């Protein structure tokens, strides 16, 4: 099946292991970026009508269980892209 984040781990003999992380949901993903805490993963897709996601694992180094969030973006007043900012709220 497609649409799940897949983790690949390189082994010393040029082989690899893989694991699909079903707890991160099934959606269009371009890449999951694991943060230095080894618990938080940010995911997004640069297509039209997509979203930014955050997954927080229950335990560092184990992405098999945790909590998924979606980002709610609210643009602040302004229309000039170089000076307009936005607020980001994570919804569980």
Short mmCIF file of N, CA and C in Angstrom, two decimals:
data_model
loop_
_atom_site.label_atom_id
_atom_site.label_comp_id
_atom_site.label_asym_id
_atom_site.label_seq_id
_atom_site.Cartn_x
_atom_site.Cartn_y
_atom_site.Cartn_z
N UNK A 1 0.83 -1.19 0.00
CA UNK A 1 0.00 0.00 0.00
C UNK A 1 0.87 1.25 0.00
N UNK A 2 0.32 2.33 -0.44
CA UNK A 2 1.05 3.58 -0.54
C UNK A 2 0.47 4.62 0.42
N UNK A 3 1.21 5.72 0.61
CA UNK A 3 0.71 6.82 1.41
C UNK A 3 1.18 6.82 2.85
N UNK A 4 1.98 5.83 3.25
CA UNK A 4 2.48 5.77 4.63
C UNK A 4 3.94 6.20 4.66
N UNK A 5 4.35 6.82 5.77
CA UNK A 5 5.76 7.14 5.96
C UNK A 5 6.52 5.82 6.13
N UNK A 6 7.58 5.65 5.36
CA UNK A 6 8.41 4.45 5.44
C UNK A 6 9.80 4.83 5.92
N UNK A 7 10.24 4.18 6.98
CA UNK A 7 11.57 4.43 7.53
C UNK A 7 12.54 3.40 6.97
N UNK A 8 13.67 3.86 6.43
CA UNK A 8 14.71 2.98 5.93
C UNK A 8 15.94 3.12 6.81
N UNK A 9 16.50 2.00 7.21
CA UNK A 9 17.72 2.00 8.03
C UNK A 9 18.81 1.29 7.25
N UNK A 10 19.90 2.00 6.95
CA UNK A 10 21.02 1.42 6.21
C UNK A 10 21.85 0.54 7.14
N UNK A 11 22.23 -0.64 6.64
CA UNK A 11 23.05 -1.58 7.40
C UNK A 11 24.48 -1.55 6.86
N UNK A 12 25.40 -2.09 7.60
CA UNK A 12 26.82 -2.05 7.25
C UNK A 12 27.13 -2.78 5.94
N UNK A 13 26.37 -3.80 5.59
CA UNK A 13 26.66 -4.60 4.40
C UNK A 13 25.92 -4.10 3.15
N UNK A 14 25.55 -2.82 3.14
CA UNK A 14 24.86 -2.17 2.02
C UNK A 14 23.44 -2.69 1.82
N UNK A 15 22.90 -3.36 2.80
CA UNK A 15 21.50 -3.76 2.79
C UNK A 15 20.74 -2.77 3.65
N UNK A 16 19.45 -2.96 3.77
CA UNK A 16 18.64 -2.05 4.58
C UNK A 16 17.45 -2.80 5.19
N UNK A 17 16.88 -2.19 6.20
CA UNK A 17 15.61 -2.65 6.74
C UNK A 17 14.61 -1.52 6.52
N UNK A 18 13.34 -1.88 6.45
CA UNK A 18 12.31 -0.86 6.25
C UNK A 18 11.13 -1.14 7.18
N UNK A 19 10.44 -0.06 7.54
CA UNK A 19 9.26 -0.19 8.39
C UNK A 19 8.26 0.90 8.01
N UNK A 20 7.01 0.51 7.77
CA UNK A 20 5.95 1.49 7.52
C UNK A 20 5.38 1.92 8.86
N UNK A 21 5.20 3.23 9.02
CA UNK A 21 4.68 3.77 10.27
C UNK A 21 3.21 4.16 10.08
N UNK A 22 2.34 3.20 10.33
CA UNK A 22 0.90 3.38 10.13
C UNK A 22 0.33 4.43 11.09
N UNK A 23 0.95 4.61 12.23
CA UNK A 23 0.44 5.58 13.22
C UNK A 23 0.57 7.02 12.74
N UNK A 24 1.36 7.26 11.70
CA UNK A 24 1.51 8.62 11.15
C UNK A 24 0.46 8.93 10.10
N UNK A 25 -0.44 8.02 9.86
CA UNK A 25 -1.54 8.26 8.92
C UNK A 25 -1.18 7.94 7.48
N UNK A 26 -2.24 7.84 6.67
CA UNK A 26 -2.07 7.57 5.25
C UNK A 26 -2.49 8.82 4.48
N UNK A 27 -1.54 9.43 3.82
CA UNK A 27 -1.78 10.68 3.11
C UNK A 27 -0.65 10.90 2.12
N UNK A 28 -0.73 11.98 1.39
CA UNK A 28 0.36 12.35 0.49
C UNK A 28 1.50 12.92 1.33
N UNK A 29 2.66 12.31 1.26
CA UNK A 29 3.84 12.75 2.01
C UNK A 29 4.99 12.95 1.04
N UNK A 30 5.76 13.99 1.27
CA UNK A 30 6.99 14.17 0.49
C UNK A 30 8.19 13.72 1.29
N UNK A 31 8.19 14.00 2.58
CA UNK A 31 9.32 13.62 3.41
C UNK A 31 8.95 13.83 4.86
N UNK A 32 9.41 12.96 5.70
CA UNK A 32 9.29 13.17 7.14
C UNK A 32 10.64 13.59 7.69
N UNK A 33 10.69 14.66 8.44
CA UNK A 33 11.93 15.15 9.01
C UNK A 33 11.92 14.88 10.51
N UNK A 34 12.79 13.98 10.96
CA UNK A 34 12.88 13.64 12.38
C UNK A 34 13.78 14.67 13.05
N UNK A 35 13.28 15.26 14.12
CA UNK A 35 14.02 16.29 14.84
C UNK A 35 15.04 15.65 15.79
N UNK A 36 16.00 16.44 16.30
CA UNK A 36 17.06 15.89 17.17
C UNK A 36 16.57 15.18 18.43
N UNK A 37 15.34 15.47 18.88
CA UNK A 37 14.83 14.78 20.07
C UNK A 37 14.42 13.33 19.78
N UNK A 38 14.46 12.92 18.51
CA UNK A 38 14.08 11.57 18.06
C UNK A 38 12.66 11.19 18.44
N UNK A 39 11.82 12.18 18.68
CA UNK A 39 10.39 11.96 18.97
C UNK A 39 9.50 12.72 18.01
N UNK A 40 9.93 13.91 17.59
CA UNK A 40 9.10 14.80 16.78
C UNK A 40 9.45 14.66 15.31
N UNK A 41 8.40 14.46 14.48
CA UNK A 41 8.58 14.34 13.04
C UNK A 41 7.65 15.34 12.36
N UNK A 42 8.21 16.18 11.48
CA UNK A 42 7.41 17.11 10.70
C UNK A 42 7.25 16.55 9.30
N UNK A 43 6.02 16.63 8.76
CA UNK A 43 5.72 16.10 7.43
C UNK A 43 4.90 17.13 6.66
N UNK A 44 5.08 17.16 5.34
CA UNK A 44 4.32 18.08 4.50
C UNK A 44 4.31 17.58 3.07
N UNK A 45 3.57 18.27 2.25
CA UNK A 45 3.52 18.01 0.82
C UNK A 45 3.36 19.37 0.16
N UNK A 46 4.11 19.64 -0.90
CA UNK A 46 4.03 20.96 -1.53
C UNK A 46 2.98 21.05 -2.63
N UNK A 47 2.03 20.12 -2.65
CA UNK A 47 0.95 20.16 -3.62
C UNK A 47 -0.12 21.18 -3.25
N UNK A 48 -1.19 21.19 -4.01
CA UNK A 48 -2.32 22.08 -3.76
C UNK A 48 -3.25 21.46 -2.71
N UNK A 49 -3.78 22.29 -1.83
CA UNK A 49 -4.72 21.85 -0.79
C UNK A 49 -4.14 20.75 0.10
N UNK A 50 -2.92 20.94 0.53
CA UNK A 50 -2.28 19.99 1.42
C UNK A 50 -2.09 20.63 2.78
N UNK A 51 -1.38 19.96 3.66
CA UNK A 51 -1.24 20.46 5.03
C UNK A 51 0.16 20.17 5.55
N UNK A 52 0.44 20.73 6.72
CA UNK A 52 1.67 20.41 7.44
C UNK A 52 1.27 19.61 8.67
N UNK A 53 2.01 18.54 8.94
CA UNK A 53 1.69 17.64 10.04
C UNK A 53 2.86 17.54 11.00
N UNK A 54 2.53 17.22 12.24
CA UNK A 54 3.55 16.96 13.26
C UNK A 54 3.15 15.69 13.99
N UNK A 55 4.10 14.78 14.13
CA UNK A 55 3.89 13.54 14.88
C UNK A 55 4.85 13.56 16.06
N UNK A 56 4.35 13.27 17.25
CA UNK A 56 5.19 13.20 18.44
C UNK A 56 5.10 11.78 18.99
N UNK A 57 6.22 11.07 18.92
CA UNK A 57 6.27 9.67 19.37
C UNK A 57 6.17 9.60 20.89
N UNK A 58 5.62 8.49 21.37
CA UNK A 58 5.52 8.27 22.82
C UNK A 58 6.90 8.11 23.45
N UNK A 59 7.81 7.45 22.71
CA UNK A 59 9.17 7.21 23.21
C UNK A 59 10.17 7.63 22.15
N UNK A 60 11.27 8.24 22.58
CA UNK A 60 12.32 8.64 21.65
C UNK A 60 12.88 7.42 20.91
N UNK A 61 13.05 7.54 19.60
CA UNK A 61 13.61 6.46 18.80
C UNK A 61 12.62 5.38 18.40
N UNK A 62 11.36 5.50 18.81
CA UNK A 62 10.34 4.49 18.48
C UNK A 62 9.14 5.20 17.88
N UNK A 63 9.01 5.15 16.56
CA UNK A 63 7.93 5.85 15.88
C UNK A 63 6.68 5.00 15.68
N UNK A 64 6.58 3.90 16.41
CA UNK A 64 5.44 2.99 16.23
C UNK A 64 4.18 3.46 16.95
N UNK A 65 4.30 4.41 17.88
CA UNK A 65 3.11 4.95 18.55
C UNK A 65 3.37 6.39 18.95
N UNK A 66 2.30 7.18 18.94
CA UNK A 66 2.43 8.59 19.29
C UNK A 66 1.17 9.35 18.95
N UNK A 67 1.30 10.67 18.85
CA UNK A 67 0.16 11.54 18.61
C UNK A 67 0.40 12.36 17.35
N UNK A 68 -0.64 12.43 16.49
CA UNK A 68 -0.56 13.17 15.23
C UNK A 68 -1.27 14.52 15.38
N UNK A 69 -0.66 15.56 14.81
CA UNK A 69 -1.22 16.90 14.82
C UNK A 69 -1.27 17.44 13.40
N UNK A 70 -2.19 18.35 13.13
CA UNK A 70 -2.24 19.06 11.86
C UNK A 70 -2.11 20.55 12.17
N UNK A 71 -1.39 21.25 11.31
CA UNK A 71 -1.16 22.67 11.54
C UNK A 71 -2.28 23.53 10.99
N UNK A 72 -2.80 24.44 11.82
CA UNK A 72 -3.78 25.42 11.37
C UNK A 72 -3.06 26.75 11.21
N UNK A 73 -3.01 27.25 9.98
CA UNK A 73 -2.29 28.48 9.68
C UNK A 73 -3.28 29.63 9.57
N UNK A 74 -2.99 30.72 10.28
CA UNK A 74 -3.81 31.93 10.20
C UNK A 74 -2.90 33.08 9.78
N UNK A 75 -3.20 33.65 8.60
CA UNK A 75 -2.38 34.75 8.11
C UNK A 75 -2.71 36.02 8.88
N UNK A 76 -1.67 36.73 9.25
CA UNK A 76 -1.85 38.04 9.89
C UNK A 76 -2.18 39.07 8.81
N UNK A 77 -2.59 40.26 9.23
CA UNK A 77 -2.96 41.31 8.29
C UNK A 77 -1.80 41.65 7.37
N UNK A 78 -2.09 41.77 6.10
CA UNK A 78 -1.08 42.13 5.12
C UNK A 78 -1.21 41.29 3.87
N UNK A 79 -0.73 41.79 2.78
CA UNK A 79 -0.78 41.05 1.52
C UNK A 79 0.58 40.94 0.85
N UNK A 80 1.57 41.65 1.34
CA UNK A 80 2.92 41.60 0.76
C UNK A 80 3.65 40.36 1.28
N UNK A 81 3.97 39.40 0.42
CA UNK A 81 4.59 38.16 0.88
C UNK A 81 5.87 38.34 1.68
N UNK A 82 6.66 39.36 1.37
CA UNK A 82 7.94 39.53 2.06
C UNK A 82 7.80 40.08 3.47
N UNK A 83 6.63 40.63 3.81
CA UNK A 83 6.46 41.23 5.14
C UNK A 83 5.29 40.65 5.93
N UNK A 84 4.45 39.85 5.32
CA UNK A 84 3.28 39.28 6.00
C UNK A 84 3.69 38.02 6.74
N UNK A 85 3.22 37.86 7.95
CA UNK A 85 3.55 36.65 8.74
C UNK A 85 2.26 35.89 9.03
N UNK A 86 2.40 34.79 9.75
CA UNK A 86 1.24 33.97 10.08
C UNK A 86 1.45 33.33 11.44
N UNK A 87 0.35 32.87 12.02
CA UNK A 87 0.38 32.12 13.27
C UNK A 87 0.13 30.65 12.93
N UNK A 88 0.75 29.77 13.67
CA UNK A 88 0.59 28.34 13.46
C UNK A 88 0.14 27.70 14.77
N UNK A 89 -0.99 27.00 14.72
CA UNK A 89 -1.54 26.30 15.88
C UNK A 89 -1.62 24.82 15.54
N UNK A 90 -1.13 23.97 16.43
CA UNK A 90 -1.16 22.52 16.20
C UNK A 90 -2.44 21.94 16.81
N UNK A 91 -3.23 21.25 16.00
CA UNK A 91 -4.49 20.65 16.43
C UNK A 91 -4.32 19.14 16.45
N UNK A 92 -4.69 18.54 17.57
CA UNK A 92 -4.56 17.09 17.73
C UNK A 92 -5.71 16.38 17.07
#
